[in-house]
Short mmCIF file of C-alpha atoms in Angstrom, two decimals:
data_model
loop_
_atom_site.label_atom_id
_atom_site.label_comp_id
_atom_site.label_asym_id
_atom_site.label_seq_id
_atom_site.Cartn_x
_atom_site.Cartn_y
_atom_site.Cartn_z
CA MET Z 20 73.71 75.62 154.10
CA THR Z 21 77.40 76.42 153.94
CA THR Z 22 80.09 73.92 153.04
CA VAL Z 23 83.47 73.95 154.72
CA ALA Z 24 86.45 73.12 152.54
CA LEU Z 25 88.56 70.31 153.91
CA THR Z 26 92.28 70.73 154.35
CA PRO Z 27 94.45 68.02 152.77
CA VAL Z 28 95.05 66.49 156.21
CA GLU Z 29 91.33 66.47 157.03
CA PHE Z 30 90.56 64.97 153.63
CA VAL Z 31 92.97 62.08 154.17
CA ASN Z 32 91.71 61.56 157.73
CA GLN Z 33 88.12 61.42 156.52
CA PHE Z 34 88.83 58.79 153.88
CA TYR Z 35 91.59 56.97 155.76
CA PRO Z 36 89.55 53.80 156.56
CA ASN Z 37 88.89 53.15 152.87
CA PHE Z 38 91.97 54.91 151.50
CA TRP Z 39 94.06 51.76 151.25
CA TRP Z 40 91.65 49.86 149.06
CA ILE Z 41 92.38 52.20 146.13
CA PRO Z 42 96.00 51.07 145.55
CA ALA Z 43 95.03 47.51 146.49
CA GLY Z 44 92.40 47.56 143.73
CA ILE Z 45 94.82 49.06 141.21
CA LEU Z 46 97.48 46.48 142.03
CA ALA Z 47 94.92 43.67 141.85
CA ALA Z 48 93.82 44.93 138.42
CA ALA Z 49 97.44 45.08 137.28
CA LEU Z 50 97.94 41.51 138.49
CA ALA Z 51 94.77 40.40 136.68
CA ILE Z 52 96.07 41.99 133.47
CA LYS Z 53 99.38 40.17 133.81
CA LEU Z 54 97.90 36.85 134.95
CA PRO Z 55 97.16 35.42 131.47
CA SER Z 56 100.75 36.12 130.38
CA ILE Z 57 102.12 34.66 133.61
CA ILE Z 58 100.11 31.47 133.15
CA ARG Z 59 100.94 31.20 129.44
CA LEU Z 60 104.65 31.90 129.98
CA TRP Z 61 105.01 30.29 133.38
CA LYS Z 62 108.59 29.19 132.66
CA ASP Z 63 109.70 32.84 132.41
CA PRO Z 64 111.16 33.54 135.90
CA LEU Z 65 111.10 37.33 135.48
CA LEU Z 66 107.43 37.25 134.58
CA ARG Z 67 106.69 35.08 137.61
CA ALA Z 68 108.69 37.47 139.76
CA VAL Z 69 106.71 40.48 138.54
CA GLY Z 70 103.50 38.62 139.35
CA GLY Z 71 104.79 37.77 142.82
CA LEU Z 72 105.81 41.37 143.40
CA LEU Z 73 102.37 42.68 142.45
CA LEU Z 74 100.73 40.07 144.67
CA LEU Z 75 102.95 41.01 147.62
CA ALA Z 76 102.34 44.75 147.11
CA CYS Z 77 98.59 44.12 146.96
CA ALA Z 78 98.81 42.13 150.21
CA VAL Z 79 100.58 45.02 151.93
CA PHE Z 80 97.74 47.43 151.17
CA VAL Z 81 95.05 44.88 152.06
CA PHE Z 82 96.57 44.19 155.49
CA VAL Z 83 97.34 47.85 156.25
CA ALA Z 84 93.67 48.85 155.96
CA PRO Z 85 92.27 49.63 159.47
CA SER Z 86 89.42 47.12 159.06
CA THR Z 87 91.90 44.35 158.18
CA ILE Z 88 94.22 45.35 161.02
CA ALA Z 89 91.37 45.04 163.54
CA ARG Z 90 90.27 41.70 162.08
CA VAL Z 91 93.78 40.20 162.20
CA ASN Z 92 94.27 41.40 165.78
CA ARG Z 93 90.97 39.87 166.78
CA LEU Z 94 91.65 36.54 165.04
CA THR Z 95 95.09 36.18 166.63
CA GLY Z 96 93.99 37.46 170.03
CA VAL Z 97 97.12 39.64 170.21
CA ALA Z 98 96.77 43.41 170.40
CA ASN Z 99 98.67 45.07 167.54
CA PHE Z 100 99.72 41.73 165.98
CA SER Z 101 99.10 43.41 162.62
CA GLY Z 102 102.01 45.79 163.30
CA PRO Z 103 104.91 43.34 162.82
CA TRP Z 104 102.86 41.43 160.25
CA VAL Z 105 102.44 44.48 157.99
CA TYR Z 106 106.05 45.54 158.64
CA SER Z 107 107.19 42.05 157.63
CA LEU Z 108 105.19 42.17 154.40
CA LEU Z 109 106.60 45.62 153.63
CA THR Z 110 110.17 44.50 154.37
CA ALA Z 111 109.72 41.39 152.22
CA PHE Z 112 108.39 43.63 149.44
CA CYS Z 113 111.55 45.78 149.67
CA ALA Z 114 113.78 42.70 149.47
CA PHE Z 115 111.75 41.34 146.56
CA CYS Z 116 112.16 44.61 144.66
CA LEU Z 117 115.92 44.57 145.18
CA LEU Z 118 116.20 40.96 144.02
CA LEU Z 119 114.05 41.61 140.97
CA ILE Z 120 116.01 44.70 139.92
CA ILE Z 121 119.35 42.86 140.35
CA THR Z 122 118.13 39.86 138.34
CA TRP Z 123 116.37 41.99 135.73
CA ARG Z 124 119.36 44.24 135.09
CA ASN Z 125 122.08 41.57 135.14
CA GLY Z 126 120.00 39.05 133.20
CA LEU Z 127 119.06 35.48 134.02
CA ALA Z 128 122.24 34.19 132.39
CA ASP Z 129 124.44 36.15 134.81
CA ARG Z 130 125.69 33.68 137.42
CA SER Z 131 128.75 35.67 138.47
CA ASP Z 132 129.98 35.53 142.05
CA ARG Z 133 129.21 39.21 142.48
CA THR Z 134 125.57 38.78 141.46
CA ARG Z 135 125.11 35.69 143.63
CA ARG Z 136 126.68 37.46 146.61
CA ALA Z 137 124.43 40.47 146.14
CA MET Z 138 121.27 38.36 145.96
CA ARG Z 139 122.35 36.16 148.88
CA GLY Z 140 123.14 39.27 150.92
CA VAL Z 141 119.69 40.75 150.29
CA VAL Z 142 117.97 37.52 151.36
CA VAL Z 143 120.06 37.12 154.52
CA VAL Z 144 119.88 40.75 155.65
CA TYR Z 145 116.15 41.19 155.16
CA SER Z 146 115.35 37.78 156.63
CA CYS Z 147 117.27 38.81 159.74
CA VAL Z 148 115.42 42.14 159.83
CA ILE Z 149 112.04 40.38 159.73
CA ALA Z 150 113.10 37.90 162.42
CA ALA Z 151 114.44 40.74 164.62
CA MET Z 152 111.16 42.66 164.32
CA TRP Z 153 109.16 39.70 165.64
CA VAL Z 154 111.59 39.25 168.54
CA LEU Z 155 111.35 42.95 169.43
CA PHE Z 156 107.57 42.86 169.21
CA ALA Z 157 107.46 39.85 171.55
CA LEU Z 158 109.57 41.77 174.08
CA ALA Z 159 107.55 45.00 173.83
CA ASP Z 160 104.57 45.90 176.00
CA VAL Z 161 101.90 47.23 173.61
CA PRO Z 162 98.49 46.44 175.16
CA GLU Z 163 96.45 49.21 173.52
CA GLU Z 164 95.35 48.52 169.96
CA ARG Z 165 96.24 51.28 167.49
CA LEU Z 166 94.74 51.08 164.01
CA ARG Z 167 96.32 54.18 162.47
CA ASP Z 168 99.14 55.64 164.56
CA LEU Z 169 101.05 52.63 165.85
CA ASP Z 170 104.37 54.16 164.74
CA THR Z 171 104.04 57.39 166.64
CA TYR Z 172 101.93 56.19 169.59
CA TYR Z 173 104.58 53.65 170.62
CA ALA Z 174 107.58 55.66 169.38
CA ASN Z 175 108.99 55.88 172.92
CA THR Z 176 108.08 52.35 174.06
CA PRO Z 177 111.10 50.08 174.69
CA TYR Z 178 111.64 47.40 172.05
CA MET Z 179 108.68 48.68 170.04
CA ARG Z 180 110.71 51.80 169.38
CA GLU Z 181 113.58 49.71 168.04
CA MET Z 182 111.22 47.62 165.89
CA ILE Z 183 109.73 50.73 164.29
CA VAL Z 184 113.14 52.25 163.59
CA LEU Z 185 114.40 48.93 162.21
CA TYR Z 186 111.61 48.56 159.64
CA LEU Z 187 111.85 52.20 158.58
CA LEU Z 188 115.62 52.00 158.14
CA ALA Z 189 115.35 48.73 156.21
CA HIS Z 190 112.71 50.29 153.98
CA THR Z 191 114.78 53.45 153.47
CA VAL Z 192 117.97 51.55 152.62
CA ALA Z 193 116.09 49.38 150.11
CA ALA Z 194 114.51 52.43 148.49
CA VAL Z 195 117.86 54.25 148.24
CA VAL Z 196 119.73 51.26 146.79
CA THR Z 197 116.93 50.35 144.38
CA ASN Z 198 116.58 53.97 143.27
CA GLY Z 199 120.32 54.19 142.61
CA LEU Z 200 120.32 50.97 140.59
CA ILE Z 201 117.34 52.12 138.54
CA TRP Z 202 118.64 55.60 137.67
CA ASN Z 203 122.08 54.21 136.80
CA TRP Z 204 120.36 51.70 134.54
CA ILE Z 205 118.28 54.44 132.88
CA ARG Z 206 121.49 56.21 131.82
CA THR Z 207 122.71 53.06 130.03
CA ASP Z 208 122.93 53.44 126.25
CA GLY Z 209 120.90 51.24 123.93
CA LEU Z 210 117.92 50.58 126.20
CA ASP Z 211 114.59 49.66 124.65
CA SER Z 212 112.22 52.64 124.82
CA LEU Z 213 109.55 50.66 126.68
CA LEU Z 214 112.09 49.47 129.23
CA ARG Z 215 113.39 53.01 129.70
CA TRP Z 216 109.86 54.33 130.34
CA GLY Z 217 109.19 51.51 132.76
CA LEU Z 218 112.39 52.31 134.64
CA LYS Z 219 111.43 56.00 134.83
CA PHE Z 220 108.13 55.11 136.47
CA LEU Z 221 109.99 52.82 138.86
CA GLY Z 222 112.47 55.58 139.67
CA VAL Z 223 109.74 58.08 140.51
CA GLY Z 224 107.88 55.40 142.48
CA TYR Z 225 110.89 54.61 144.65
CA ALA Z 226 111.58 58.32 145.06
CA ALA Z 227 108.06 58.62 146.49
CA GLN Z 228 108.97 55.83 148.92
CA LEU Z 229 111.87 57.94 150.16
CA PHE Z 230 109.46 60.79 150.89
CA PHE Z 231 107.22 58.26 152.68
CA ASP Z 232 110.15 57.19 154.85
CA ALA Z 233 111.09 60.81 155.52
CA ALA Z 234 107.56 61.62 156.70
CA LYS Z 235 107.44 58.57 158.96
CA LEU Z 236 110.90 59.13 160.46
CA THR Z 237 110.21 62.82 161.05
CA ALA Z 238 106.97 62.03 162.89
CA VAL Z 239 108.72 59.41 165.06
CA ALA Z 240 111.68 61.70 165.78
CA ALA Z 241 109.25 64.46 166.75
CA ARG Z 242 107.75 62.13 169.37
CA TRP Z 243 111.22 61.51 170.75
CA ALA Z 244 111.71 65.28 171.06
CA GLY Z 245 108.37 65.72 172.82
CA HIS Z 246 106.52 67.21 169.83
CA ASP Z 247 103.43 66.05 167.94
CA LEU Z 248 103.82 65.74 164.18
CA ASP Z 249 101.67 62.63 163.89
CA TRP Z 250 99.86 64.08 160.88
CA LEU Z 251 103.01 63.43 158.84
CA SER Z 252 102.60 59.71 159.56
CA THR Z 253 98.82 59.47 159.27
CA ALA Z 254 97.98 62.06 156.58
CA VAL Z 255 101.11 62.64 154.46
CA ALA Z 256 102.70 59.20 154.34
CA PRO Z 257 99.58 57.24 153.18
CA PRO Z 258 99.09 59.17 149.88
CA LEU Z 259 102.83 58.84 149.20
CA ALA Z 260 102.61 55.09 149.78
CA CYS Z 261 99.66 54.82 147.39
CA LEU Z 262 101.38 56.91 144.73
CA SER Z 263 104.55 54.87 145.06
CA ALA Z 264 102.73 51.56 144.74
CA VAL Z 265 100.85 52.63 141.63
CA LEU Z 266 103.99 54.00 139.94
CA ILE Z 267 105.98 50.87 140.75
CA ALA Z 268 103.20 48.65 139.41
CA VAL Z 269 103.06 50.68 136.20
CA GLY Z 270 106.85 50.60 135.92
CA PHE Z 271 107.02 46.83 136.10
CA ILE Z 272 104.07 46.35 133.74
CA ILE Z 273 105.05 48.77 130.96
CA PRO Z 274 107.96 46.75 129.47
CA HIS Z 275 106.01 43.49 129.46
CA ALA Z 276 102.59 44.82 128.53
CA GLY Z 277 104.12 47.25 126.03
CA GLN Z 278 106.01 44.49 124.25
CA TYR Z 279 102.86 42.35 124.19
CA LEU Z 280 100.72 45.18 122.77
CA HIS Z 281 103.47 46.10 120.33
CA GLY Z 282 103.56 42.52 119.07
CA ARG Z 283 99.78 42.32 118.78
CA TRP Z 284 99.71 45.63 116.90
CA HIS Z 285 102.25 44.37 114.37
CA VAL Z 286 100.26 41.16 113.87
CA ARG Z 287 97.05 43.09 113.22
CA LEU Z 288 98.88 45.56 110.97
CA ALA Z 289 100.40 42.72 108.93
CA TYR Z 290 96.98 41.08 108.66
CA HIS Z 291 95.43 44.34 107.43
CA GLU Z 292 98.27 44.99 104.98
CA LEU Z 293 97.72 41.62 103.31
CA ARG Z 294 94.06 42.37 102.57
CA PRO Z 295 94.55 43.76 99.01
CA LEU Z 296 96.64 40.76 97.92
CA TYR Z 297 94.23 38.40 99.68
CA GLN Z 298 91.29 39.93 97.79
CA LEU Z 299 93.21 39.57 94.52
CA MET Z 300 94.01 35.92 95.24
CA LYS Z 301 90.35 35.25 95.94
CA THR Z 302 89.72 36.02 92.26
CA VAL Z 303 92.05 33.09 91.53
CA ASP Z 304 90.57 30.79 94.18
CA GLY Z 305 87.18 32.15 95.16
CA ASP Z 306 86.81 30.15 98.40
CA GLY Z 307 89.09 32.31 100.51
CA VAL Z 308 89.87 31.47 104.14
CA PRO Z 309 86.96 30.02 106.17
CA PHE Z 310 86.05 32.22 109.15
CA LEU Z 311 86.89 30.89 112.62
CA LEU Z 312 85.13 32.69 115.44
CA ARG Z 313 87.70 31.90 118.14
CA ALA Z 314 90.85 32.18 116.02
CA THR Z 315 93.61 34.31 117.53
CA PRO Z 316 95.05 37.24 115.53
CA GLU Z 317 98.25 35.25 115.05
CA LEU Z 318 96.31 32.29 113.63
CA ARG Z 319 94.29 34.56 111.32
CA LEU Z 320 97.52 36.04 109.98
CA VAL Z 321 99.09 32.62 109.40
CA ARG Z 322 95.99 31.35 107.59
CA ARG Z 323 95.85 34.44 105.36
CA GLU Z 324 99.56 34.14 104.53
CA THR Z 325 99.16 30.44 103.78
CA PHE Z 326 96.19 31.05 101.50
CA ILE Z 327 98.06 33.73 99.54
CA ARG Z 328 101.14 31.56 99.10
CA ASP Z 329 99.04 28.56 98.08
CA CYS Z 330 97.44 30.68 95.35
CA LEU Z 331 100.75 32.18 94.20
CA LEU Z 332 102.43 28.80 93.70
CA PRO Z 333 100.29 27.67 90.70
CA LEU Z 334 99.94 31.27 89.49
CA ALA Z 335 103.73 31.63 89.15
CA ARG Z 336 103.74 29.66 85.86
CA TYR Z 337 101.91 32.57 84.23
CA VAL Z 338 104.43 35.19 85.40
CA ASP Z 339 106.44 36.65 82.52
CA GLU Z 340 109.89 37.27 83.98
CA ASP Z 341 110.97 39.45 81.05
CA ARG Z 342 108.00 41.76 81.53
CA ARG Z 343 108.63 41.74 85.28
CA GLU Z 344 112.17 42.99 84.65
CA ARG Z 345 110.86 45.70 82.32
CA TYR Z 346 108.34 46.72 84.95
CA HIS Z 347 111.21 47.03 87.38
CA GLU Z 348 113.16 49.25 84.98
CA ALA Z 349 110.05 51.36 84.37
CA ALA Z 350 109.49 51.82 88.11
CA LEU Z 351 113.11 52.89 88.58
CA ALA Z 352 112.78 55.30 85.64
CA LEU Z 353 109.74 56.84 87.36
CA GLY Z 354 111.93 57.63 90.37
CA HIS Z 355 110.78 54.95 92.81
CA PRO Z 356 113.32 53.65 95.34
CA PRO Z 357 114.76 50.20 94.53
CA ASP Z 358 112.68 48.31 97.13
CA ARG Z 359 109.45 49.95 96.05
CA ALA Z 360 110.32 49.49 92.37
CA LYS Z 361 110.86 45.79 93.01
CA ALA Z 362 107.50 45.48 94.76
CA LEU Z 363 105.68 47.42 92.03
CA ALA Z 364 107.27 45.22 89.34
CA ALA Z 365 106.26 42.02 91.16
CA THR Z 366 102.73 43.33 91.67
CA ALA Z 367 102.33 44.30 88.02
CA ALA Z 368 103.63 40.87 86.96
CA ILE Z 369 101.13 39.15 89.29
CA LEU Z 370 98.27 41.23 87.85
CA ASP Z 371 99.35 40.16 84.36
CA ALA Z 372 99.50 36.53 85.53
CA VAL Z 373 95.96 36.72 86.92
CA ASP Z 374 94.73 38.11 83.59
CA ALA Z 375 96.70 35.48 81.62
CA ARG Z 376 95.34 32.64 83.74
CA SER Z 377 91.77 33.74 83.13
CA ARG Z 378 92.38 33.73 79.33
CA THR Z 379 94.19 30.38 79.06
CA LYS Z 380 93.57 26.77 79.89
CA GLU Z 381 94.56 25.25 83.22
CA ASP Z 382 97.53 23.36 81.76
CA ASP Z 383 98.92 26.31 79.81
CA GLY Z 384 101.73 28.44 81.12
CA ALA Z 385 105.48 28.42 81.21
CA GLY Z 386 105.90 25.57 83.70
CA ALA Z 387 107.61 25.60 87.07
CA ARG Z 388 109.29 28.83 88.12
CA ASP Z 389 111.30 30.04 91.10
CA THR Z 390 108.69 31.63 93.35
CA THR Z 391 111.02 32.48 96.23
CA ASP Z 392 110.85 36.24 95.76
CA LEU Z 393 107.09 36.29 95.28
CA LEU Z 394 106.42 34.21 98.37
CA ARG Z 395 108.85 36.21 100.48
CA GLU Z 396 107.62 39.66 99.43
CA ILE Z 397 103.86 39.20 99.83
CA GLY Z 398 103.68 42.08 102.32
CA ALA Z 399 105.42 44.51 99.97
CA VAL Z 400 103.31 43.30 97.03
CA SER Z 401 100.09 43.79 99.00
CA ARG Z 402 101.12 47.31 99.98
CA ALA Z 403 101.95 48.07 96.34
CA LEU Z 404 98.40 47.07 95.33
CA ARG Z 405 97.17 50.07 97.34
CA ARG Z 406 99.22 52.39 95.10
CA ALA Z 407 96.89 52.17 92.11
CA GLU Z 408 98.25 55.28 90.37
CA ASP Z 409 101.85 54.09 90.62
CA LEU Z 410 100.87 50.68 89.27
CA ARG Z 411 99.03 52.22 86.31
CA ALA Z 412 102.03 54.42 85.53
CA VAL Z 413 104.45 51.46 85.62
CA ARG Z 414 102.23 49.16 83.53
CA ALA Z 415 101.57 51.90 80.99
CA ARG Z 416 105.30 52.07 80.20
CA VAL Z 417 105.47 48.36 79.20
CA PRO Z 418 103.46 47.45 76.06
CA ASP Z 419 101.33 44.33 76.15
CA PRO Z 420 102.48 42.03 73.33
CA ALA Z 421 99.10 40.29 73.31
CA ASP Z 422 97.26 43.24 71.83
CA GLY Z 423 100.00 45.70 70.94
CA ARG Z 424 98.91 48.39 73.36
CA SER Z 425 99.98 49.58 76.82
CA LEU Z 426 98.26 48.09 79.82
CA THR Z 427 96.53 50.67 81.91
CA GLY Z 428 95.35 48.36 84.70
#
């Protein structure tokens, strides 16, 4: 049995009925990923707008699927009712993108006349476009249902022709303006790296929309000239639309999801960095922090920090400030940078205090001390505990007056 390789056009035609569910699924997954943040931070208008944009984009691909088109036409009892409905969703998506980019770039605090005029103009123009499409569709005579090639099949039909051109021009203008805003924004100095990457994905996504519009317009214009280039509309444009939708979704998600993941990573890193000091403090207070199964990473970090500080407060009375200063001088003499030398000195002093506390009575010690530095630098102290060789070298340079020898840790 021989297999015949499919051309790209034949491949798209074969999978066309189910083709649209791929981007719809990706957009739905992106929306599901963002949904917890949207619910948790519902007062953030930009986050709500991103969620609305993903929902609208997902709706476009759901309603453009041939099976959905046929079902909508059947439910309404109007042949090709899905045409202006899908075009309206797509036009609304274009307007939504423009509004979001304008608001996102200028910031929520920007209430200048220019920004308000721009946003008001987008709403008015695209609302008129949607209304005009429905009027043109009502005037057109389109009795034969077309599930795939409505654009080209009725390209020469009065009123329907104008409706098709109107939606394509509105889509093209939105893509051009949005693309220009995005690439100008990318060239701005001082952008966050995650935002810049998100904008790059958006830029490529809207560039793909321009190629989509070019394929559609070329196919329609070919019909006007008496030629048949319908494959541009039915086989080339759909993959471009899918690619564009996925890139735009990724572009809007990257800055928000990236910042969220970046924050979570720093929380987990801080929690892990405090482990050595936490283990040391458990030798002072052996109970440690009780385990909570459903505690968030942020709560685990706060509880670990609180436990460490609670242990350091009574331990501070055993800290010998003179020896701490000598540890600092020893660390500097060993060539450590000032910040690291300070952390090594504090860590060595805390180790001495732990040893002193275990050898003396509860009420012994030097009394209340200023613990501000110790409580503020717990992260640096915990990291210094991992540098066992450096600690031994610093402590070895400062003799222990209790036994007349150098501490070797």
